[in-house]
Coordinates of N, CA and C in Angstrom, one line a residue:
Chain A
G1 N 10.6 15.9 -4.0 CA 9.5 15.4 -3.2 C 10.0 14.3 -2.3
N2 N 9.1 13.8 -1.4 CA 9.5 12.8 -0.5 C 9.8 11.5 -1.2
S3 N 10.7 10.7 -0.6 CA 11.0 9.4 -1.2 C 11.4 8.4 -0.2
V4 N 11.4 7.1 -0.5 CA 11.8 6.1 0.5 C 12.6 5.0 -0.2
T5 N 13.7 4.5 0.4 CA 14.5 3.5 -0.1 C 14.6 2.3 0.9
Q6 N 14.3 1.1 0.4 CA 14.4 -0.1 1.2 C 15.6 -0.9 0.8
M7 N 16.1 -1.7 1.7 CA 17.1 -2.7 1.3 C 16.5 -3.7 0.3
E8 N 17.4 -4.1 -0.6 CA 16.9 -5.0 -1.6 C 16.8 -6.4 -1.0
G9 N 15.8 -7.2 -1.5 CA 15.7 -8.6 -1.1 C 16.1 -9.5 -2.2
P10 N 15.8 -10.7 -2.1 CA 15.1 -11.3 -0.9 C 16.1 -11.5 0.2
V11 N 15.4 -11.5 1.4 CA 16.1 -11.8 2.6 C 15.7 -13.2 3.1
T12 N 16.7 -14.1 3.3 CA 16.4 -15.4 3.7 C 17.0 -15.7 5.1
L13 N 16.2 -16.1 6.0 CA 16.6 -16.3 7.4 C 16.1 -17.7 7.9
S14 N 16.8 -18.2 8.8 CA 16.3 -19.4 9.5 C 15.4 -19.0 10.6
E15 N 14.5 -19.9 11.0 CA 13.5 -19.6 12.1 C 14.3 -19.2 13.3
E16 N 13.8 -18.3 14.1 CA 14.3 -17.7 15.3 C 15.5 -16.8 15.1
A17 N 15.9 -16.5 13.9 CA 17.0 -15.5 13.6 C 16.4 -14.1 13.8
F18 N 17.4 -13.2 14.0 CA 17.1 -11.8 14.1 C 16.9 -11.1 12.8
L19 N 15.9 -10.3 12.7 CA 15.6 -9.6 11.4 C 15.8 -8.1 11.5
T20 N 16.5 -7.6 10.4 CA 16.5 -6.2 10.2 C 16.2 -5.9 8.7
I21 N 15.3 -5.1 8.4 CA 15.1 -4.6 7.1 C 15.2 -3.1 7.1
N22 N 16.2 -2.6 6.4 CA 16.5 -1.2 6.4 C 15.6 -0.4 5.5
C23 N 15.3 0.8 6.0 CA 14.5 1.8 5.3 C 15.0 3.2 5.6
T24 N 15.3 3.9 4.6 CA 15.7 5.3 4.8 C 14.8 6.2 3.9
Y25 N 14.7 7.4 4.3 CA 13.8 8.3 3.6 C 14.4 9.7 3.4
T26 N 13.8 10.4 2.4 CA 14.1 11.8 2.2 C 12.7 12.5 2.3
A27 N 12.7 13.6 3.1 CA 11.4 14.2 3.2 C 11.6 15.7 3.7
T28 N 10.6 16.5 3.3 CA 10.5 17.8 3.9 C 9.5 17.8 4.9
G29 N 9.7 18.6 5.9 CA 8.7 18.6 7.0 C 8.8 17.3 7.9
Y30 N 7.6 16.9 8.4 CA 7.6 15.8 9.4 C 6.6 14.7 8.9
P31 N 7.1 13.8 8.1 CA 6.2 12.8 7.6 C 5.8 11.8 8.7
S32 N 4.7 11.1 8.5 CA 4.5 9.9 9.2 C 5.1 8.7 8.5
L33 N 5.5 7.7 9.2 CA 6.2 6.5 8.6 C 5.5 5.2 9.0
F34 N 5.5 4.3 8.0 CA 4.7 3.1 8.1 C 5.5 1.9 7.6
W35 N 5.2 0.7 8.2 CA 5.5 -0.5 7.6 C 4.2 -1.3 7.3
Y36 N 4.1 -1.8 6.1 CA 3.0 -2.6 5.7 C 3.6 -4.0 5.3
V37 N 2.7 -5.0 5.5 CA 3.1 -6.4 5.2 C 2.1 -7.0 4.2
Q38 N 2.6 -7.7 3.2 CA 1.8 -8.3 2.2 C 2.1 -9.8 2.1
Y39 N 1.1 -10.6 2.5 CA 1.3 -12.1 2.4 C 0.9 -12.5 1.0
P40 N 1.4 -13.6 0.6 CA 1.3 -14.1 -0.8 C -0.2 -14.0 -1.3
G41 N -0.4 -13.3 -2.4 CA -1.7 -13.2 -3.0 C -2.7 -12.3 -2.3
E42 N -2.3 -11.6 -1.3 CA -3.2 -10.7 -0.5 C -2.9 -9.3 -0.7
G43 N -3.8 -8.5 -0.1 CA -3.5 -7.0 0.0 C -2.5 -6.7 1.1
L44 N -2.3 -5.4 1.3 CA -1.4 -4.9 2.3 C -2.1 -4.8 3.7
Q45 N -1.4 -5.1 4.7 CA -1.9 -4.9 6.1 C -0.9 -3.9 6.8
L46 N -1.5 -3.0 7.5 CA -0.6 -2.1 8.3 C 0.0 -2.9 9.4
L47 N 1.4 -2.9 9.5 CA 2.1 -3.6 10.5 C 2.3 -2.7 11.7
L48 N 2.9 -1.5 11.5 CA 3.1 -0.5 12.5 C 3.3 0.9 11.9
K49 N 3.3 1.9 12.8 CA 3.5 3.2 12.3 C 4.1 4.1 13.4
A50 N 4.7 5.2 12.9 CA 5.2 6.2 13.9 C 5.0 7.6 13.3
T51 N 4.5 8.5 14.1 CA 4.1 9.8 13.5 C 5.0 11.0 13.9
K52 N 6.0 10.7 14.8 CA 7.0 11.8 15.0 C 8.3 11.2 15.4
A53 N 9.3 12.1 15.4 CA 10.7 11.7 15.7 C 10.8 11.0 17.1
D54 N 11.5 9.9 17.1 CA 11.8 9.1 18.3 C 10.6 8.2 18.7
D55 N 9.5 8.3 18.0 CA 8.4 7.4 18.2 C 8.8 5.9 17.9
K56 N 8.4 5.0 18.6 CA 8.6 3.6 18.3 C 7.3 2.9 18.0
G57 N 7.1 2.4 16.8 CA 6.0 1.6 16.5 C 6.3 0.1 16.8
S58 N 5.3 -0.6 17.2 CA 5.5 -2.0 17.5 C 4.2 -2.8 17.3
N59 N 4.3 -4.1 16.9 CA 3.2 -4.9 16.6 C 3.7 -6.3 16.3
K60 N 3.1 -7.3 16.9 CA 3.4 -8.7 16.6 C 4.9 -9.0 16.8
G61 N 5.6 -8.4 17.6 CA 7.0 -8.6 17.8 C 7.9 -7.8 16.9
F62 N 7.3 -7.1 16.0 CA 8.1 -6.2 15.1 C 8.2 -4.8 15.8
E63 N 9.3 -4.1 15.5 CA 9.5 -2.8 16.0 C 10.2 -1.9 15.0
A64 N 9.9 -0.6 15.0 CA 10.7 0.3 14.2 C 10.7 1.6 14.9
T65 N 11.8 2.3 14.9 CA 11.9 3.6 15.6 C 12.2 4.7 14.5
Y66 N 11.4 5.8 14.6 CA 11.5 7.0 13.7 C 12.7 7.8 14.1
R67 N 13.8 7.7 13.3 CA 15.1 8.3 13.6 C 15.2 9.5 12.6
K68 N 15.0 10.7 13.1 CA 15.1 11.9 12.3 C 16.6 12.2 11.9
E69 N 17.5 11.9 12.9 CA 18.9 12.3 12.7 C 19.5 11.4 11.6
T70 N 19.0 10.2 11.4 CA 19.6 9.3 10.4 C 18.6 9.1 9.2
T71 N 17.4 9.8 9.3 CA 16.3 9.6 8.4 C 16.1 8.1 8.1
S72 N 15.8 7.4 9.1 CA 15.7 5.9 9.0 C 14.5 5.4 9.8
F73 N 14.0 4.3 9.4 CA 12.8 3.6 10.0 C 13.0 2.1 9.8
H74 N 14.1 1.6 10.4 CA 14.4 0.2 10.1 C 13.4 -0.8 10.9
L75 N 13.0 -1.8 10.2 CA 12.1 -2.8 10.8 C 13.0 -3.9 11.5
E76 N 12.6 -4.3 12.7 CA 13.4 -5.3 13.4 C 12.4 -6.3 14.1
K77 N 12.9 -7.5 14.2 CA 12.2 -8.5 15.0 C 13.2 -9.5 15.6
G78 N 13.1 -9.8 16.8 CA 14.1 -10.5 17.6 C 14.2 -12.0 17.1
S79 N 13.0 -12.6 16.8 CA 13.0 -14.0 16.5 C 11.9 -14.3 15.4
V80 N 12.3 -14.5 14.2 CA 11.3 -14.6 13.1 C 10.8 -16.1 13.1
Q81 N 9.6 -16.2 12.6 CA 8.9 -17.4 12.4 C 8.6 -17.7 10.9
V82 N 8.4 -18.9 10.5 CA 8.1 -19.2 9.1 C 6.9 -18.4 8.7
S83 N 5.9 -18.2 9.6 CA 4.7 -17.4 9.2 C 5.0 -15.9 8.9
D84 N 6.2 -15.5 9.2 CA 6.5 -14.1 8.9 C 7.0 -13.9 7.5
S85 N 7.1 -15.0 6.7 CA 7.5 -14.9 5.3 C 6.4 -14.1 4.5
A86 N 6.9 -13.0 3.9 CA 6.0 -12.1 3.3 C 6.8 -11.0 2.6
V87 N 6.1 -10.0 2.0 CA 6.8 -8.9 1.4 C 6.5 -7.7 2.4
Y88 N 7.5 -6.9 2.7 CA 7.4 -5.8 3.7 C 7.7 -4.5 2.9
F89 N 6.8 -3.6 3.1 CA 6.9 -2.3 2.4 C 7.0 -1.2 3.5
C90 N 8.0 -0.3 3.3 CA 8.2 0.9 4.1 C 7.5 2.0 3.3
A91 N 6.8 2.9 4.0 CA 6.1 4.0 3.3 C 6.1 5.2 4.2
L92 N 6.0 6.4 3.6 CA 5.8 7.6 4.3 C 4.8 8.5 3.6
T93 N 4.3 9.4 4.4 CA 3.3 10.4 3.8 C 4.1 11.4 3.0
G94 N 3.4 11.8 1.9 CA 4.0 12.8 1.0 C 4.1 14.2 1.6
G95 N 4.6 15.1 0.9 CA 4.7 16.5 1.4 C 3.4 17.1 1.8
G96 N 3.4 17.9 2.8 CA 2.1 18.5 3.2 C 1.2 17.6 3.9
N97 N 0.0 18.0 4.3 CA -0.9 17.1 5.0 C -1.9 16.5 4.0
T98 N -1.4 15.8 3.0 CA -2.2 15.3 2.0 C -2.7 13.9 2.2
G99 N -2.1 13.2 3.1 CA -2.4 11.8 3.3 C -1.9 10.8 2.3
K100 N -1.3 11.3 1.2 CA -0.8 10.4 0.2 C 0.4 9.6 0.7
L101 N 0.5 8.4 0.3 CA 1.6 7.5 0.7 C 2.6 7.3 -0.4
I102 N 3.9 7.3 0.0 CA 4.9 6.9 -1.0 C 5.5 5.6 -0.5
F103 N 5.6 4.6 -1.3 CA 6.0 3.3 -0.9 C 7.4 3.0 -1.5
G104 N 8.2 2.3 -0.7 CA 9.4 1.6 -1.1 C 9.0 0.5 -2.0
Q105 N 10.1 -0.1 -2.6 CA 9.8 -1.2 -3.6 C 9.5 -2.5 -3.0
G106 N 9.6 -2.6 -1.7 CA 9.3 -3.9 -1.0 C 10.5 -4.8 -0.8
T107 N 10.5 -5.5 0.3 CA 11.6 -6.5 0.6 C 10.9 -7.8 0.9
T108 N 11.3 -8.8 0.1 CA 10.8 -10.1 0.4 C 11.5 -10.8 1.5
L109 N 10.8 -11.4 2.4 CA 11.4 -12.1 3.5 C 11.0 -13.6 3.4
Q110 N 11.9 -14.5 3.4 CA 11.6 -15.9 3.4 C 12.3 -16.5 4.7
V111 N 11.5 -17.1 5.5 CA 12.0 -17.8 6.7 C 11.9 -19.3 6.6
K112 N 13.0 -19.9 6.7 CA 13.1 -21.4 6.6 C 13.1 -22.1 7.9
P113 N 12.4 -23.2 8.0 CA 12.3 -23.9 9.3 C 13.7 -24.4 9.7
Chain B
D1 N -18.1 -7.5 10.4 CA -16.8 -6.9 10.4 C -16.6 -5.9 9.3
G2 N -16.0 -4.8 9.7 CA -15.8 -3.8 8.6 C -14.6 -4.1 7.8
G3 N -14.6 -3.6 6.6 CA -13.5 -3.9 5.7 C -13.7 -3.4 4.3
I4 N -12.7 -3.8 3.5 CA -12.8 -3.5 2.1 C -12.9 -4.7 1.2
T5 N -13.8 -4.8 0.3 CA -13.9 -5.9 -0.6 C -13.6 -5.5 -2.0
Q6 N -12.9 -6.4 -2.7 CA -12.6 -6.2 -4.1 C -13.0 -7.4 -4.8
S7 N -13.6 -7.2 -6.0 CA -14.0 -8.4 -6.8 C -13.9 -8.1 -8.2
P8 N -13.6 -9.1 -9.0 CA -13.2 -10.5 -8.6 C -11.7 -10.5 -8.1
K9 N -11.3 -11.7 -7.6 CA -9.9 -11.8 -7.2 C -9.0 -11.9 -8.4
Y10 N -9.5 -12.6 -9.5 CA -8.7 -12.8 -10.7 C -9.7 -12.4 -11.9
L11 N -9.1 -11.7 -12.8 CA -9.9 -11.2 -14.0 C -9.0 -11.3 -15.2
F12 N -9.7 -11.8 -16.2 CA -9.0 -12.0 -17.5 C -9.7 -11.3 -18.6
R13 N -9.0 -10.6 -19.4 CA -9.6 -9.8 -20.5 C -8.8 -9.9 -21.8
K14 N -9.4 -9.7 -22.9 CA -8.7 -9.6 -24.2 C -8.3 -8.1 -24.4
E15 N -7.2 -8.0 -25.1 CA -6.7 -6.6 -25.4 C -7.8 -5.9 -26.2
G16 N -7.9 -4.6 -25.9 CA -8.9 -3.8 -26.5 C -10.2 -3.6 -25.8
Q17 N -10.4 -4.4 -24.8 CA -11.7 -4.4 -24.0 C -11.4 -3.5 -22.8
N18 N -12.5 -2.7 -22.4 CA -12.5 -2.1 -21.1 C -12.9 -3.1 -20.0
V19 N -12.4 -2.8 -18.8 CA -12.8 -3.7 -17.7 C -12.9 -2.9 -16.5
T20 N -13.9 -3.2 -15.6 CA -14.2 -2.4 -14.4 C -13.9 -3.3 -13.2
L21 N -13.1 -2.8 -12.3 CA -12.8 -3.4 -11.0 C -13.6 -2.8 -9.9
S22 N -14.1 -3.7 -9.1 CA -15.0 -3.2 -8.0 C -14.2 -3.0 -6.7
C23 N -14.6 -2.0 -6.0 CA -14.1 -1.8 -4.6 C -15.2 -1.2 -3.8
E24 N -15.5 -1.9 -2.7 CA -16.5 -1.5 -1.7 C -16.0 -1.5 -0.3
Q25 N -16.3 -0.4 0.5 CA -15.9 -0.4 1.9 C -17.1 -0.1 2.8
N26 N -17.1 -0.7 4.0 CA -18.1 -0.4 4.9 C -17.5 0.1 6.2
L27 N -16.4 0.8 6.1 CA -15.7 1.5 7.2 C -16.2 2.9 7.4
N28 N -17.1 3.4 6.6 CA -17.5 4.8 6.7 C -16.4 5.8 6.5
H29 N -15.4 5.4 5.6 CA -14.3 6.2 5.3 C -14.6 7.2 4.2
D30 N -14.1 8.4 4.3 CA -14.4 9.4 3.3 C -13.4 9.2 2.1
A31 N -12.2 8.9 2.4 CA -11.2 8.8 1.3 C -11.0 7.4 0.8
M32 N -10.8 7.3 -0.5 CA -10.6 6.0 -1.2 C -9.5 6.2 -2.2
Y33 N -8.8 5.1 -2.5 CA -7.6 5.1 -3.4 C -7.5 3.9 -4.3
W34 N -6.9 4.0 -5.4 CA -6.5 2.9 -6.2 C -5.0 2.9 -6.5
Y35 N -4.4 1.8 -6.3 CA -3.0 1.6 -6.6 C -2.8 0.5 -7.6
R36 N -1.7 0.5 -8.2 CA -1.2 -0.5 -9.1 C 0.1 -1.1 -8.6
Q37 N 0.2 -2.4 -8.6 CA 1.4 -3.1 -8.1 C 2.0 -4.0 -9.2
D38 N 3.2 -3.8 -9.6 CA 3.9 -4.6 -10.5 C 5.0 -5.4 -9.8
P39 N 5.4 -6.6 -10.3 CA 6.4 -7.4 -9.7 C 7.6 -6.7 -9.3
G40 N 8.1 -6.8 -8.0 CA 9.3 -6.2 -7.6 C 9.2 -4.7 -7.4
Q41 N 8.1 -4.1 -7.5 CA 7.9 -2.7 -7.4 C 7.0 -2.3 -6.2
G42 N 7.1 -1.1 -5.8 CA 6.2 -0.6 -4.8 C 4.8 -0.3 -5.4
L43 N 4.0 0.3 -4.6 CA 2.7 0.6 -5.1 C 2.7 2.0 -5.8
R44 N 2.0 2.2 -6.8 CA 1.9 3.5 -7.5 C 0.4 3.9 -7.5
L45 N 0.2 5.2 -7.2 CA -1.2 5.7 -7.0 C -1.8 6.1 -8.4
I46 N -3.0 5.5 -8.6 CA -3.7 5.7 -9.9 C -4.6 6.9 -9.8
Y47 N -5.6 6.8 -8.9 CA -6.6 7.8 -8.6 C -6.9 7.8 -7.1
Y48 N -7.4 8.9 -6.6 CA -7.9 9.0 -5.3 C -9.1 9.9 -5.2
S49 N -9.9 9.7 -4.1 CA -11.1 10.4 -3.9 C -11.2 10.8 -2.5
Q50 N -11.4 12.1 -2.2 CA -11.5 12.6 -0.8 C -12.9 12.6 -0.3
I51 N -13.8 12.8 -1.2 CA -15.3 12.8 -0.8 C -16.1 12.3 -2.0
V52 N -17.3 12.0 -1.7 CA -18.3 11.6 -2.8 C -18.3 12.6 -3.9
N53 N -18.4 12.1 -5.1 CA -18.5 13.0 -6.3 C -17.3 13.8 -6.6
D54 N -16.2 13.5 -6.0 CA -14.9 14.2 -6.3 C -13.8 13.2 -6.4
F55 N -12.9 13.3 -7.3 CA -11.7 12.4 -7.4 C -10.6 13.2 -8.2
Q56 N -9.4 12.7 -7.9 CA -8.2 13.4 -8.5 C -7.3 12.3 -9.1
K57 N -6.5 12.7 -10.1 CA -5.5 11.8 -10.7 C -4.4 11.7 -9.8
G58 N -3.9 10.4 -9.7 CA -2.6 10.2 -9.0 C -1.4 10.3 -10.0
D59 N -0.4 9.4 -9.7 CA 0.8 9.5 -10.5 C 0.7 8.8 -11.8
I60 N -0.2 7.9 -12.0 CA -0.2 7.1 -13.2 C -1.6 6.9 -13.7
A61 N -2.4 8.0 -13.9 CA -3.8 8.0 -14.2 C -4.1 7.7 -15.7
E62 N -3.2 7.8 -16.6 CA -3.4 7.6 -18.0 C -3.9 6.2 -18.3
G63 N -5.1 6.2 -19.0 CA -5.6 4.9 -19.4 C -6.6 4.3 -18.3
Y64 N -6.8 5.1 -17.3 CA -7.8 4.6 -16.2 C -8.9 5.7 -16.0
S65 N -10.0 5.2 -15.5 CA -11.0 6.2 -15.1 C -11.7 5.6 -13.8
V66 N -12.3 6.6 -13.1 CA -13.0 6.2 -11.8 C -14.3 7.0 -11.7
S67 N -15.1 6.6 -10.7 CA -16.3 7.3 -10.3 C -16.4 7.2 -8.8
R68 N -17.1 8.1 -8.2 CA -17.4 8.0 -6.8 C -18.8 8.6 -6.5
E69 N -19.8 7.8 -6.9 CA -21.2 8.2 -6.8 C -21.7 7.9 -5.4
K70 N -21.1 6.9 -4.7 CA -21.5 6.6 -3.3 C -20.3 6.6 -2.4
K71 N -20.5 6.8 -1.2 CA -19.3 6.9 -0.2 C -18.7 5.5 -0.2
E72 N -19.5 4.4 -0.3 CA -18.9 3.1 -0.1 C -18.2 2.5 -1.3
S73 N -18.4 3.1 -2.5 CA -17.9 2.5 -3.7 C -17.0 3.3 -4.5
F74 N -16.0 2.7 -5.1 CA -15.0 3.5 -5.9 C -14.5 2.6 -7.0
P75 N -15.3 2.3 -8.0 CA -14.9 1.4 -9.1 C -13.8 2.0 -10.0
L76 N -12.9 1.2 -10.5 CA -11.9 1.6 -11.4 C -12.1 0.9 -12.7
T77 N -12.1 1.7 -13.8 CA -12.2 1.2 -15.2 C -10.8 1.2 -15.8
V78 N -10.3 0.1 -16.3 CA -9.1 0.0 -17.0 C -9.5 0.1 -18.5
T79 N -9.1 1.1 -19.2 CA -9.6 1.3 -20.6 C -8.6 0.7 -21.6
S80 N -9.0 0.6 -22.8 CA -8.1 0.0 -23.8 C -6.9 0.9 -24.1
A81 N -7.0 2.2 -23.6 CA -5.9 3.1 -23.8 C -4.7 2.8 -22.9
Q82 N -4.9 2.0 -21.9 CA -3.9 1.7 -20.9 C -2.9 0.7 -21.6
K83 N -1.7 1.1 -21.8 CA -0.8 0.3 -22.7 C -0.3 -1.0 -22.0
N84 N -0.2 -1.1 -20.7 CA 0.3 -2.3 -20.1 C -0.6 -2.6 -18.9
P85 N -1.8 -3.1 -19.1 CA -2.8 -3.2 -18.0 C -2.6 -4.4 -17.1
T86 N -1.9 -5.4 -17.5 CA -1.7 -6.5 -16.6 C -0.9 -6.2 -15.4
A87 N -1.6 -6.3 -14.2 CA -1.0 -6.0 -12.9 C -1.9 -6.4 -11.8
F88 N -1.4 -6.2 -10.6 CA -2.2 -6.4 -9.4 C -2.8 -5.1 -8.9
Y89 N -4.1 -4.9 -8.8 CA -4.7 -3.7 -8.4 C -5.2 -3.7 -7.0
L90 N -4.9 -2.7 -6.2 CA -5.3 -2.6 -4.8 C -6.1 -1.4 -4.6
C91 N -7.2 -1.6 -3.9 CA -8.0 -0.5 -3.4 C -7.7 -0.2 -1.9
A92 N -7.8 1.0 -1.5 CA -7.6 1.3 -0.1 C -8.5 2.4 0.3
S93 N -8.7 2.6 1.6 CA -9.5 3.7 2.1 C -8.9 4.2 3.4
S94 N -9.3 5.5 3.8 CA -8.9 6.0 5.1 C -10.0 6.9 5.5
R95 N -10.0 7.2 6.9 CA -11.1 8.0 7.4 C -11.2 9.3 6.7
Q96 N -10.0 10.0 6.6 CA -9.9 11.2 5.8 C -8.6 11.2 5.1
M97 N -8.4 12.1 4.2 CA -7.2 12.1 3.5 C -6.2 13.1 4.1
T98 N -5.7 12.8 5.3 CA -4.7 13.6 5.9 C -3.7 12.7 6.5
N99 N -2.6 13.2 6.9 CA -1.5 12.4 7.5 C -1.9 11.7 8.8
S100 N -3.0 12.1 9.4 CA -3.3 11.5 10.7 C -4.0 10.2 10.6
Y101 N -4.4 9.8 9.4 CA -5.2 8.5 9.3 C -4.5 7.6 8.3
E102 N -4.3 6.3 8.8 CA -3.7 5.3 8.0 C -4.6 4.8 6.9
Q103 N -4.1 4.2 5.9 CA -4.9 3.6 4.8 C -5.0 2.1 5.1
Y104 N -6.2 1.6 4.8 CA -6.5 0.2 4.9 C -6.8 -0.4 3.5
F105 N -6.2 -1.6 3.3 CA -6.2 -2.1 1.9 C -7.2 -3.3 1.8
G106 N -7.7 -3.4 0.6 CA -8.5 -4.6 0.2 C -7.6 -5.7 -0.2
P107 N -8.1 -6.9 -0.6 CA -7.3 -8.0 -0.9 C -6.7 -8.0 -2.3
G108 N -7.2 -7.1 -3.2 CA -6.6 -6.9 -4.5 C -7.3 -7.7 -5.6
T109 N -7.2 -7.2 -6.8 CA -7.6 -7.9 -8.0 C -6.5 -8.1 -9.0
R110 N -6.2 -9.3 -9.4 CA -5.1 -9.6 -10.4 C -5.7 -9.6 -11.7
L111 N -5.4 -8.6 -12.6 CA -5.9 -8.5 -13.9 C -4.9 -8.9 -14.9
T112 N -5.3 -9.8 -15.8 CA -4.4 -10.3 -16.9 C -5.1 -10.0 -18.2
V113 N -4.4 -9.3 -19.0 CA -4.9 -8.9 -20.4 C -4.0 -9.5 -21.4
T114 N -4.7 -10.3 -22.3 CA -3.9 -11.0 -23.4 C -4.4 -10.6 -24.8

């Protein structure tokens, strides 16, 4: 079945540093890919998504490109802020058109002033 | 504002008691979901419902039960048969249960069973 692997955290950066959180996937067919963010004590919020190869999702300065050739969907941001400190989850839709999501284990980002 | 509400935010129960977690949405979404989150892990699907009066088991349904009597509501009961019930529970919904529609999440309920 479909699966997703994220880089392990925690990731600790200084404010204004460049962020990359790696996400690779295994899938049959053409899944949709997502990044969700979870702030402390809260639910998940959709950060960005991409539904087909070469699509770039972007939101709040974050970007990720759906790379079918490398089966990757890495999350990037050019200049992180303290307020970006959170847990980031990569997810993809399961096999078939079921709408089910499969989540990575999450990567904790801590940004220091 | 449309959204998903979960109550309560924190819930404490004694071992052997059943407990019901509330989830309500006013997004007019057909599909609803329950996930469980444990520290350092991703989300795991407990149950999902595509339409009213219908629901299906997810990957870890043992020890849980649900109902979907109204479109807006999808309560989850954690029964005494669930061996390790302490966790963070998240409810979600989507317009339909297909790959075309993203899921929106509620704020979660943290359940502690002692």
